[in-house]
Coordinates of C-alpha atoms in Angstrom, one line a residue:
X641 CA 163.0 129.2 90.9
X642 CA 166.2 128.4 92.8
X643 CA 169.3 127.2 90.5
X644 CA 170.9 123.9 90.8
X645 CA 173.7 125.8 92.8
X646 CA 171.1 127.4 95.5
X647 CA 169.8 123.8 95.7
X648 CA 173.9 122.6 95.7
X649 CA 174.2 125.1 98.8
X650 CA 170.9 124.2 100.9
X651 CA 171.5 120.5 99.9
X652 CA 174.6 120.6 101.5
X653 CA 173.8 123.3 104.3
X654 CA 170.9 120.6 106.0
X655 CA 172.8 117.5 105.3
X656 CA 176.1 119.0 107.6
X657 CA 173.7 119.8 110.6
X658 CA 172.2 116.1 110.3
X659 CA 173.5 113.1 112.7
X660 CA 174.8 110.5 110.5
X661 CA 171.8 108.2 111.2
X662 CA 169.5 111.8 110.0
X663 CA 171.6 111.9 106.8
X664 CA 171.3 108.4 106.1
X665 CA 167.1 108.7 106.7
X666 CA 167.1 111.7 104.6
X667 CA 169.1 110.1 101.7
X668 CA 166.7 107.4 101.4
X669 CA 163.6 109.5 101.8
X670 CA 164.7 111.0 98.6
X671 CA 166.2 107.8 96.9
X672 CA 163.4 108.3 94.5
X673 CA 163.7 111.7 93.2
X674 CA 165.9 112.9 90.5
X675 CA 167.5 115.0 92.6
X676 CA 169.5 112.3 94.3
X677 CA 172.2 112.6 91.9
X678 CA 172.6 116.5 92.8
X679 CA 172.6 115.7 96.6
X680 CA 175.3 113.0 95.5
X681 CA 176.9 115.2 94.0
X682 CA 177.3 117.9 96.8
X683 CA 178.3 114.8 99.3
X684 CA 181.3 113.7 96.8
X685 CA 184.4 114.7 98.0
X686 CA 187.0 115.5 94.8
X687 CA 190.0 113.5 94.5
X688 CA 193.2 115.0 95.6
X689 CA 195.7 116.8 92.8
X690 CA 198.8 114.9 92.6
X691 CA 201.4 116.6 90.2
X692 CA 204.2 114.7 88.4
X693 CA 207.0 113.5 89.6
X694 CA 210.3 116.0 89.4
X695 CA 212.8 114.9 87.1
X696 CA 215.2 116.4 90.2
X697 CA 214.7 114.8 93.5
X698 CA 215.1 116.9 96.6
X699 CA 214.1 116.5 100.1
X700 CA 212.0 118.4 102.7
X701 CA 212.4 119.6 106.2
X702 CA 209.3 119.0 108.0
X703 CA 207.6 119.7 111.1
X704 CA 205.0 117.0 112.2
X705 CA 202.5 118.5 114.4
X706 CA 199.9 116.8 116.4
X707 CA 196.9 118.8 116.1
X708 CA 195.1 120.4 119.4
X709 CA 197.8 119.8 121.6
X710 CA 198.6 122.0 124.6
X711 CA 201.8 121.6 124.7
X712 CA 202.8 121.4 121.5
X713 CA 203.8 117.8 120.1
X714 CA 205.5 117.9 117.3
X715 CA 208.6 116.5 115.5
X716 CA 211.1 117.6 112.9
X717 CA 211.8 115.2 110.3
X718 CA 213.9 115.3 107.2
X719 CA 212.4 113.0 104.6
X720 CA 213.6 112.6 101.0
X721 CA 211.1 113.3 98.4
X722 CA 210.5 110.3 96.7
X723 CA 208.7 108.8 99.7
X724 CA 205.4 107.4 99.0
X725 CA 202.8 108.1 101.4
X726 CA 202.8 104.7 102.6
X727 CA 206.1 104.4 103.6
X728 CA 205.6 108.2 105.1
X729 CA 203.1 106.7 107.6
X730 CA 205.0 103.9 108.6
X731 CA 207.3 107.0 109.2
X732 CA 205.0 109.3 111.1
X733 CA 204.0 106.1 113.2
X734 CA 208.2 105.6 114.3
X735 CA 208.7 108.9 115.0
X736 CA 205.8 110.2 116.8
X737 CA 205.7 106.7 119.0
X738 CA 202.4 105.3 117.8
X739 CA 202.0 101.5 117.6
X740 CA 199.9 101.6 114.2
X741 CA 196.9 99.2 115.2
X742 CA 194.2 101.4 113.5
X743 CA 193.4 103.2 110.6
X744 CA 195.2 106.2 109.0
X745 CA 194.3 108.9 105.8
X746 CA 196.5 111.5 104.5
X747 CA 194.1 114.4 103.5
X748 CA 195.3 117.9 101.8
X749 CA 193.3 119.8 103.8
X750 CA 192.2 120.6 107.4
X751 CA 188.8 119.9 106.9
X752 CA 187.5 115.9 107.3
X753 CA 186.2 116.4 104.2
X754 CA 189.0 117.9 102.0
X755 CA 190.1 115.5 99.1
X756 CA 192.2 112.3 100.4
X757 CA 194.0 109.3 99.5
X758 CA 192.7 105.9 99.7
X759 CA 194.6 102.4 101.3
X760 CA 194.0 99.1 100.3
X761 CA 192.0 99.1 102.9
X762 CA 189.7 101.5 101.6
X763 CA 189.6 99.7 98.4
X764 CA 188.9 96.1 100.3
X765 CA 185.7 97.9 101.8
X766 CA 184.8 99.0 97.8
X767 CA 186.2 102.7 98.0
X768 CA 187.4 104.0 95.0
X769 CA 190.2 106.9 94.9
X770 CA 194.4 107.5 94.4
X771 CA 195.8 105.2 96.4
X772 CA 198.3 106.7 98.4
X773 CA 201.0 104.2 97.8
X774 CA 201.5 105.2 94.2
X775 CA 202.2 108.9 95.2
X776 CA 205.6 110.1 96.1
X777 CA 205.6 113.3 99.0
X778 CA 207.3 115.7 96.5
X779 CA 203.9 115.4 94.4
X780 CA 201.9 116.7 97.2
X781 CA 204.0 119.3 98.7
X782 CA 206.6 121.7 96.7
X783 CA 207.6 124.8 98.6
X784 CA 208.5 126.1 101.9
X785 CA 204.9 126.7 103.8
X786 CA 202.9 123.5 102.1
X787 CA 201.1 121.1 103.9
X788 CA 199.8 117.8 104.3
X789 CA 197.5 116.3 106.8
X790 CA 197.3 112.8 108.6
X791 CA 194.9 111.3 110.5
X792 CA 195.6 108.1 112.8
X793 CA 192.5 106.2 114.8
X794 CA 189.0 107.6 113.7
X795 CA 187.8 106.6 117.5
X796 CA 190.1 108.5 119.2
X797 CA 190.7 111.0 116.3
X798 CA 194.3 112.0 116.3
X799 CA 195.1 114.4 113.7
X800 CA 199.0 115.5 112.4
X801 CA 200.2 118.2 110.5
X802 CA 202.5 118.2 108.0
X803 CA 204.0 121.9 106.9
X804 CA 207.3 122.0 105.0
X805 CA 210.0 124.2 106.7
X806 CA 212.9 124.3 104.2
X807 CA 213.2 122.1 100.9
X808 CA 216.6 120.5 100.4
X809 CA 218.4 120.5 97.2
X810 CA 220.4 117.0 98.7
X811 CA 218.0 114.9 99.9
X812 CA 218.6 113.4 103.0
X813 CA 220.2 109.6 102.2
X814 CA 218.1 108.4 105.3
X815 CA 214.7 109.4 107.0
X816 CA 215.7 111.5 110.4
X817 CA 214.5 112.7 113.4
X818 CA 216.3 115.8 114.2
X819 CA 214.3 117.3 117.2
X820 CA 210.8 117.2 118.8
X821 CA 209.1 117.9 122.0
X822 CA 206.8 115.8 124.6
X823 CA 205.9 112.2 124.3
X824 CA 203.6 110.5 122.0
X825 CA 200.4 110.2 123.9
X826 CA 199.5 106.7 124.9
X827 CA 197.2 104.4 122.2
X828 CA 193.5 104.4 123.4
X829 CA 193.4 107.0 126.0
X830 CA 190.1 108.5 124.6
X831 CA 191.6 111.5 122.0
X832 CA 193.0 114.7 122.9
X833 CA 190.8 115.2 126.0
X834 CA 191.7 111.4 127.2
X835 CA 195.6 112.3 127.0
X836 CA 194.9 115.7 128.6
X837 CA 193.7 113.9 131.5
X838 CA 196.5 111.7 131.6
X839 CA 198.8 114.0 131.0
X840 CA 198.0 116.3 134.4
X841 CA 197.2 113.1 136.3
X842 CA 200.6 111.8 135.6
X843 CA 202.6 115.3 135.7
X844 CA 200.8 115.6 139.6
X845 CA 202.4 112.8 140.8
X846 CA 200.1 109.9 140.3
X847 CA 197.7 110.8 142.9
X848 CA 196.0 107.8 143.9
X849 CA 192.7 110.0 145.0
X850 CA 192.1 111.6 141.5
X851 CA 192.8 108.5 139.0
X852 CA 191.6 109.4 135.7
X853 CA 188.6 107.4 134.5
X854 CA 188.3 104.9 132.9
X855 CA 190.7 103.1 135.8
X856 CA 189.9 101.9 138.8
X857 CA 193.1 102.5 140.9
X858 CA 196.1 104.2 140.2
X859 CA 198.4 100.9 140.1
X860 CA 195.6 99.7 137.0
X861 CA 196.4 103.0 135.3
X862 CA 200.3 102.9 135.6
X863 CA 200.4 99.3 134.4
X864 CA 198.4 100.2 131.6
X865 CA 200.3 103.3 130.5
X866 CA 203.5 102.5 128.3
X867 CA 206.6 101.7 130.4
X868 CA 208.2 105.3 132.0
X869 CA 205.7 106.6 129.8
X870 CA 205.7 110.7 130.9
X871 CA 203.9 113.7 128.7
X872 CA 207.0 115.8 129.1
X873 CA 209.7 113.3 127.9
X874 CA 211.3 113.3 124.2
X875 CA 214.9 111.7 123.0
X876 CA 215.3 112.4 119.9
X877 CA 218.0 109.5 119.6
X878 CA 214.9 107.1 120.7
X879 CA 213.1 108.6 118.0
X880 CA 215.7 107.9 115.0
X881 CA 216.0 104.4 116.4
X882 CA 212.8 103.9 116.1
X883 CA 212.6 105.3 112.9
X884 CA 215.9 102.9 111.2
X885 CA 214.0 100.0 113.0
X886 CA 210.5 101.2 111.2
X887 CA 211.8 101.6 107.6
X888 CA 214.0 98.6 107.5
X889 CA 212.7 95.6 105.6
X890 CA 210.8 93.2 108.2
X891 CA 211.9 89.9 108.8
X892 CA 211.1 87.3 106.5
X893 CA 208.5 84.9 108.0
X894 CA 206.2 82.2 106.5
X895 CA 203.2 79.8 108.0
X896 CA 201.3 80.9 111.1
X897 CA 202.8 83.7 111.5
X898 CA 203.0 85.1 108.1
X899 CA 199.3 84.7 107.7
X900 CA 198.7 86.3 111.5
X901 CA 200.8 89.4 109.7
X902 CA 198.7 89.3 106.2
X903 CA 195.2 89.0 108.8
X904 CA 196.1 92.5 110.6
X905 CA 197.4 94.4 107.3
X906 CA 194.7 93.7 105.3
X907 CA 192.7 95.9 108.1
X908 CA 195.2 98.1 107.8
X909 CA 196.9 97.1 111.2
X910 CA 200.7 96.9 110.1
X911 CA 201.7 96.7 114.2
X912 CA 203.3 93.4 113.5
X913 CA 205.2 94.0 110.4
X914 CA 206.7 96.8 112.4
X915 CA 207.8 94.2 114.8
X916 CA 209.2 92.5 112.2
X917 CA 211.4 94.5 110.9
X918 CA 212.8 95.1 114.6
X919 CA 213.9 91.8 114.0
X920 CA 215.0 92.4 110.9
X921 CA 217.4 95.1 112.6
X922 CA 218.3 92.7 115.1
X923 CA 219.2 90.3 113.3
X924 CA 223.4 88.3 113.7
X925 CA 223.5 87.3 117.2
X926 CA 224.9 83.7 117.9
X927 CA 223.6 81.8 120.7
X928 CA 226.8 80.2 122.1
X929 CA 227.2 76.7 123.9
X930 CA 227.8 79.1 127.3
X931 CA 224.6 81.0 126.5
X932 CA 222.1 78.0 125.6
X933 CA 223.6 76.2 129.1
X934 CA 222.7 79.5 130.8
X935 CA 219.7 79.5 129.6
X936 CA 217.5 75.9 129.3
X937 CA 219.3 76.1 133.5
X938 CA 215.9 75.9 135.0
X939 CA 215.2 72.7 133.2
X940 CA 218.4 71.0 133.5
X941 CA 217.9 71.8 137.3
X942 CA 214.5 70.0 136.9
X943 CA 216.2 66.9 135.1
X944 CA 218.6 66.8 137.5
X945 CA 216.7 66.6 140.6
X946 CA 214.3 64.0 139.6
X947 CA 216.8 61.9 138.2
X948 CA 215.7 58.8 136.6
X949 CA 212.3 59.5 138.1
X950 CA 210.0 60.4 141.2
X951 CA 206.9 59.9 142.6
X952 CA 204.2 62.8 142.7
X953 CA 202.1 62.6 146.1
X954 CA 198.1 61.7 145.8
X955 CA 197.3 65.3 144.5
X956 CA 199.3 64.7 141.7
X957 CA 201.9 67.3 142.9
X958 CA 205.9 67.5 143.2
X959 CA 207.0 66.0 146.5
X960 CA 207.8 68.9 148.8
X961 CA 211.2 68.0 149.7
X962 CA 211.5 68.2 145.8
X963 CA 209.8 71.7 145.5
X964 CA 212.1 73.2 148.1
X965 CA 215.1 71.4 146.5
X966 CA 214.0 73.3 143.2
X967 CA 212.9 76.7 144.8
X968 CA 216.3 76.9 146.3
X969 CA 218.9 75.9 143.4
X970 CA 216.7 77.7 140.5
X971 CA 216.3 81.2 142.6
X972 CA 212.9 81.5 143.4
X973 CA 213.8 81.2 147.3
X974 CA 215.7 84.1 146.7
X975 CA 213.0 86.6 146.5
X976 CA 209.8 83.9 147.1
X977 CA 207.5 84.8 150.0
X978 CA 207.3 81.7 152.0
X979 CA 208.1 78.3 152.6
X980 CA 207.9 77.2 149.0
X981 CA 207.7 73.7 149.5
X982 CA 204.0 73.5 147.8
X983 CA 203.9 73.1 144.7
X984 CA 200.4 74.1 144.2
X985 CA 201.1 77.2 146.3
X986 CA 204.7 78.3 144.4
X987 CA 203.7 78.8 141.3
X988 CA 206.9 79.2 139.6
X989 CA 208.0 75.9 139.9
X990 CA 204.6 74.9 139.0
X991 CA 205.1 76.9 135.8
X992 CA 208.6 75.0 134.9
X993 CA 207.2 71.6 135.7
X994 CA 204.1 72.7 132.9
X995 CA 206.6 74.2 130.9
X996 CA 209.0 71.4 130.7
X997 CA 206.2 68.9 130.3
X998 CA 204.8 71.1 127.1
X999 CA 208.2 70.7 125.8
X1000 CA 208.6 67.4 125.7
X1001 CA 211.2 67.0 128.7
X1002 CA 209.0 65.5 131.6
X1003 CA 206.2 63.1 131.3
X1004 CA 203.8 61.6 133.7
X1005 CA 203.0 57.8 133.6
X1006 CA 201.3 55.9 136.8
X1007 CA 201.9 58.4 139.2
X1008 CA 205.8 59.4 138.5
X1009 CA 207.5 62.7 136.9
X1010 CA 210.3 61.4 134.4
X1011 CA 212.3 62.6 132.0
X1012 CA 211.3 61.5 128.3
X1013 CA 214.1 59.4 126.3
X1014 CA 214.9 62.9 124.0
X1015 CA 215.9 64.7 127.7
X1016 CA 218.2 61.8 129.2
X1017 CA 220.0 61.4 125.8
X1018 CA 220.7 65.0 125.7
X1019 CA 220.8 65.8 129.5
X1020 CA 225.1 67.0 129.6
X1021 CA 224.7 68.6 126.0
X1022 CA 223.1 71.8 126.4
X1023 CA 223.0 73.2 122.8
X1024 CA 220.8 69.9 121.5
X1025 CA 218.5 70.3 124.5
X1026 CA 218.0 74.3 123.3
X1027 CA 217.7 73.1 119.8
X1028 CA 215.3 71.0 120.7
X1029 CA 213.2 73.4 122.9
X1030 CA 213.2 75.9 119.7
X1031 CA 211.6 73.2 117.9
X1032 CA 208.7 73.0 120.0
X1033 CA 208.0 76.5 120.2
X1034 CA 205.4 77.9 119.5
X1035 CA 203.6 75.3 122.6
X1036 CA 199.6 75.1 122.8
X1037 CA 196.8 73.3 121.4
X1038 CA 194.3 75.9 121.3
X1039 CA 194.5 78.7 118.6
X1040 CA 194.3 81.4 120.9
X1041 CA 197.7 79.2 122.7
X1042 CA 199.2 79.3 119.4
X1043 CA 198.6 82.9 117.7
X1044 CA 199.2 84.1 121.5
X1045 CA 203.0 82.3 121.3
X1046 CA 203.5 83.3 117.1
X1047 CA 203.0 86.8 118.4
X1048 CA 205.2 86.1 121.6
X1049 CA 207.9 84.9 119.6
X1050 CA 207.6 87.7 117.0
X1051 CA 208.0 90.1 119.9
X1052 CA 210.7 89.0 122.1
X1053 CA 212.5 88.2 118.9
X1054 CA 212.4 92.0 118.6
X1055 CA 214.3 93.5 121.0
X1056 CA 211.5 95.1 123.2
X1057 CA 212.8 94.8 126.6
X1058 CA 211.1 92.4 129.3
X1059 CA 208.8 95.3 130.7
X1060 CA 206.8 95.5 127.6
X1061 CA 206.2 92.1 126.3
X1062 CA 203.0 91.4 127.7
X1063 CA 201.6 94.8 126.7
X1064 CA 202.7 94.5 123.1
X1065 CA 201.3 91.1 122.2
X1066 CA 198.0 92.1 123.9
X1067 CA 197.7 94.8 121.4
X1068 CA 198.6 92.4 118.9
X1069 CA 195.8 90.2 119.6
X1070 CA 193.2 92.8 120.1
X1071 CA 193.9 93.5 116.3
X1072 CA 193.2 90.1 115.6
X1073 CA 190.0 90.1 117.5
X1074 CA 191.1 88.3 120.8
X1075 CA 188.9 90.0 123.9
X1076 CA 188.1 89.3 127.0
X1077 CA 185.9 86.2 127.9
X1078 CA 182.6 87.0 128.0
X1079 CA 182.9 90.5 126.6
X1080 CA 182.7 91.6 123.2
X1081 CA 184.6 94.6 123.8
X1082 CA 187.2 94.6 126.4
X1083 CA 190.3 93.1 125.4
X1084 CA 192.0 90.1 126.5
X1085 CA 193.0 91.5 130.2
X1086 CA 196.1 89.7 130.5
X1087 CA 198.4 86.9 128.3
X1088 CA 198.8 83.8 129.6
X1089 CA 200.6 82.0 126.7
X1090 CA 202.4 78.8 127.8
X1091 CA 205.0 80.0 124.8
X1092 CA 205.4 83.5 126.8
X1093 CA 206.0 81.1 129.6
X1094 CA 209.1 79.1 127.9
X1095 CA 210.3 82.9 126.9
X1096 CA 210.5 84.1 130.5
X1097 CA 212.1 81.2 132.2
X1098 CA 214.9 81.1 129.3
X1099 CA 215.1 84.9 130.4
X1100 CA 215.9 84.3 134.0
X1101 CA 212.7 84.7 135.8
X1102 CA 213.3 82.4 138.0
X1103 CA 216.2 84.3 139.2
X1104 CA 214.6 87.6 139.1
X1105 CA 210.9 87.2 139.6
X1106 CA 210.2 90.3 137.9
X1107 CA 212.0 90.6 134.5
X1108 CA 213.8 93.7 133.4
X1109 CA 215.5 94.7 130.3
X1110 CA 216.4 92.4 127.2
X1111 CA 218.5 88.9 126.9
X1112 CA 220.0 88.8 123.5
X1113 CA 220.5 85.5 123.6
X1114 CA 216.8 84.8 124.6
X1115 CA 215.8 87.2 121.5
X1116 CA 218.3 85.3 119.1
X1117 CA 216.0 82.0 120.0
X1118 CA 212.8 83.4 119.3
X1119 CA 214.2 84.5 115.7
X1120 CA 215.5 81.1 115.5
X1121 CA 212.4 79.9 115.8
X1122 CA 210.6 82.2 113.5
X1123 CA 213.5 81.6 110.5
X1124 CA 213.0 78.0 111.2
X1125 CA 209.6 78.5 110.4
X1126 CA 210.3 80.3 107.3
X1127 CA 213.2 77.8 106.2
X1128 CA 211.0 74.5 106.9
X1129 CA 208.0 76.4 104.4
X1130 CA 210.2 76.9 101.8

């Protein structure tokens, strides 16, 4: 007769060569038998040990690995050792360069089925365990050679390694980066073979004749890679900035935009509290009368020019005379291909007559553009005509418009520079479920948020065109907007 351990050892021999849909057949083919509980026994992964705190703290040097990668990518971190492990992922997420829209476990092992810790996400979904915001990283590891291990995105699969290099009898008064090599690879390329890919297709050159699948062109795969993004590139001063942004308390926010925050933490999405607390680093610029003028110019151009009032032709369009008059003293003639005299065909100045409309600033009645009674009282007094655009913002009626223009806000509010608005609140609002039309998979393919819209012609665009770079002025308004929030729910 076998023992319960040679029954242990087959039990769990079959059930790790069986597809998850085979294990899950051959768990209920059994349900019956007493011999469930041993099979659910062999399945039950042990908790991890977690020691007691020291009554000395001291810190660790670290070397955060990413696991499989060829080159190496790895970082060196000094961390203190009273660091929970949920504040040592928001860590790990800074200084790597992940944007921390999925899923994460710290495991003490290599193996995926070595003792872990739980999140609150695991203990939403009814997991029970040590929750890994209770344990401090000098429980875990102790001496030189120790290690921990993270996991980040269970699609893709990324896992870290944490090994100790040196413990520190000061510890470290700040989380620091103090070296590393290559870039994080981008979110969603497909795992290690995805960023492989990537990473030769982008180290040759770009060659348009062998883009990397899933793209269909090579201008689809560079807009879609992070800005400058390049395998081989690491600044280690970009790494601790990102790191003092990462660990500094995020911005206080209520309403909308707070509960858009609450709806992607509780899946364990914290992308937009990290957003946050950008702003909360940003945080003490004044917006000066020189500044607002400079910056509500597009509209005041557009009050100007249609004075007390003007009448749209049959289409329901700007006179062209008017559109040329607008094109020319706002910019766009400057680097506009055409005549720009249509205003269905030039769509910026279509965009500012929307945008100023949204606002409040324009209205249409019987055929004529005019200014509203708010706009003519406050036409030569620039500051009350940017107050009053802030309290308008975010602009939309639908609630894809208005989580779209929360997150917008949230973002440019940031810091991030011009280049990389649109691709950060898209992977904002694919954590909150937005996709494509039609498609319950892709995700939304591009933002067109009326809010974004305000955001970009405060910034210049129609100056520039294409925006670059970041107007601290613009980003002091969209934290206006988001304190105002805060201030008017308390």
């Amino acid at each position: 007769m076998p023992t319960s351990d040679d029954v242990r050892r087959l039990a769990e021999q079959l059930i790790a060569e069986l597809s998850p849909e085979q294990q899950q057949a051959f768990l209920g083919a059994i349900g019956a038998d007493r011999s469930m509980g041993l099979v659910e026994n062999a399945l039950r992964v042990p908790q991890p040990v977690v020691g007691d705190a020291p009554t000395r703290m001291r810190g660790f040097r670290v070397r955060l690995d990413l696991a499989g990668a060829k080159p190496p990518v790895w970082r060196r971190l000094e961390l203190p050792g009273d660091l929970t492990l949920d504040r040592l992922h928001v860590v790990i997420q800074a200084a790597m360069g992940w944007l921390d829209g999925h899923l994460h476990r710290f495991r003490t092992g290599s193996d995926p089925r070595s003792p872990y810790f739980v999140t609150p996400f695991d203990v939403e979904e009814g997991e029970d365990g040590v929750l890994e915001d209770g344990v401090r990283l000098d429980q875990v590891l102790t001496g030189t050679g120790d290690r921990l291990w993270y996991q980040y995105d269970f699609g893709d699969g990324w896992d870290h390694v944490l090994a100790v290099e040196a413990v520190l009898d000061q510890p470290p008064a700040e989380v620091r980066c103090t070296g590393g090599r290559m870039a994080c690879p981008p979110e969603d390329c497909g795992g290690l073979w995805g960023y492989t890919e990537l990473a030769a297709w982008v180290r040759g050159g770009c060659d348009p004749a062998s883009v990397p699948a899933p793209f269909e062109d090579a201008g689809q795969a560079r807009d879609w890679l992070p800005l400058d993004w390049h395998p081989d590139r690491f600044d280690v001063d970009e790494a601790n900035t990102a790191l003092a942004a990462a660990v500094a308390a995020p911005l206080r926010v209520a309403g909308e935009l707070a509960a858009l925050c609450e709806q992607l933490e509780r899946g364990g999405n914290r992308a937009l509290t990290q957003v946050l607390a950008r702003s909360a680093e940003s945080a003490g610029v004044e917006v000066s009368e020189a500044d607002a003028a400079r910056l509500i110019e597009p509209y005041t151009v557009l009050l100007d020019l249609i004075g007390d009032g003007v009448r749209l032709t049959s289409a329901g369009y700007l006179p062209p005379a008017l559109v040329e008059q607008l094109a020319e003293r706002t910019g766009v003639a400057g680097w506009w291909i055409g005549k720009a005299n249509r205003e269905d065909l030039t769509w910026p100045v279509a965009q500012l007559r929307d945008s100023a409309r949204a606002l409040g600033l324009v209205s249409v009645r019987k055929g004529r553009l005019a200014p509203t009674a708010l706009a003519r009282r406050n036409r030569d007094q620039p500051s009350a005509l940017w107050r009053h655009i802030m309290s308008r913002l975010p602009v939309g009626r639908t609630d894809f418009d208005r989580q779209a223009g929360w997150l917008a806000l949230a973002v440019v509010g940031s810091g991030s520079p011009a280049e990389e608005w649109a691709s950060e609140i898209r992977n904002l609002l694919l954590g909150l479920g937005w996709r494509a039309e039609g498609s319950p998979v892709l995700p939304v393919a591009a933002v067109v948020s009326p809010t974004l819209d305000v955001l970009e012609l405060l910034s210049g665009k129609t100056h520039r065109g294409r925006l670059t770079g970041m107007d601290s002025a613009v980003a002091a308004t969209a934290r206006a907007v988001i304190g105002a929030d805060h201030d008017d729910a308390t």
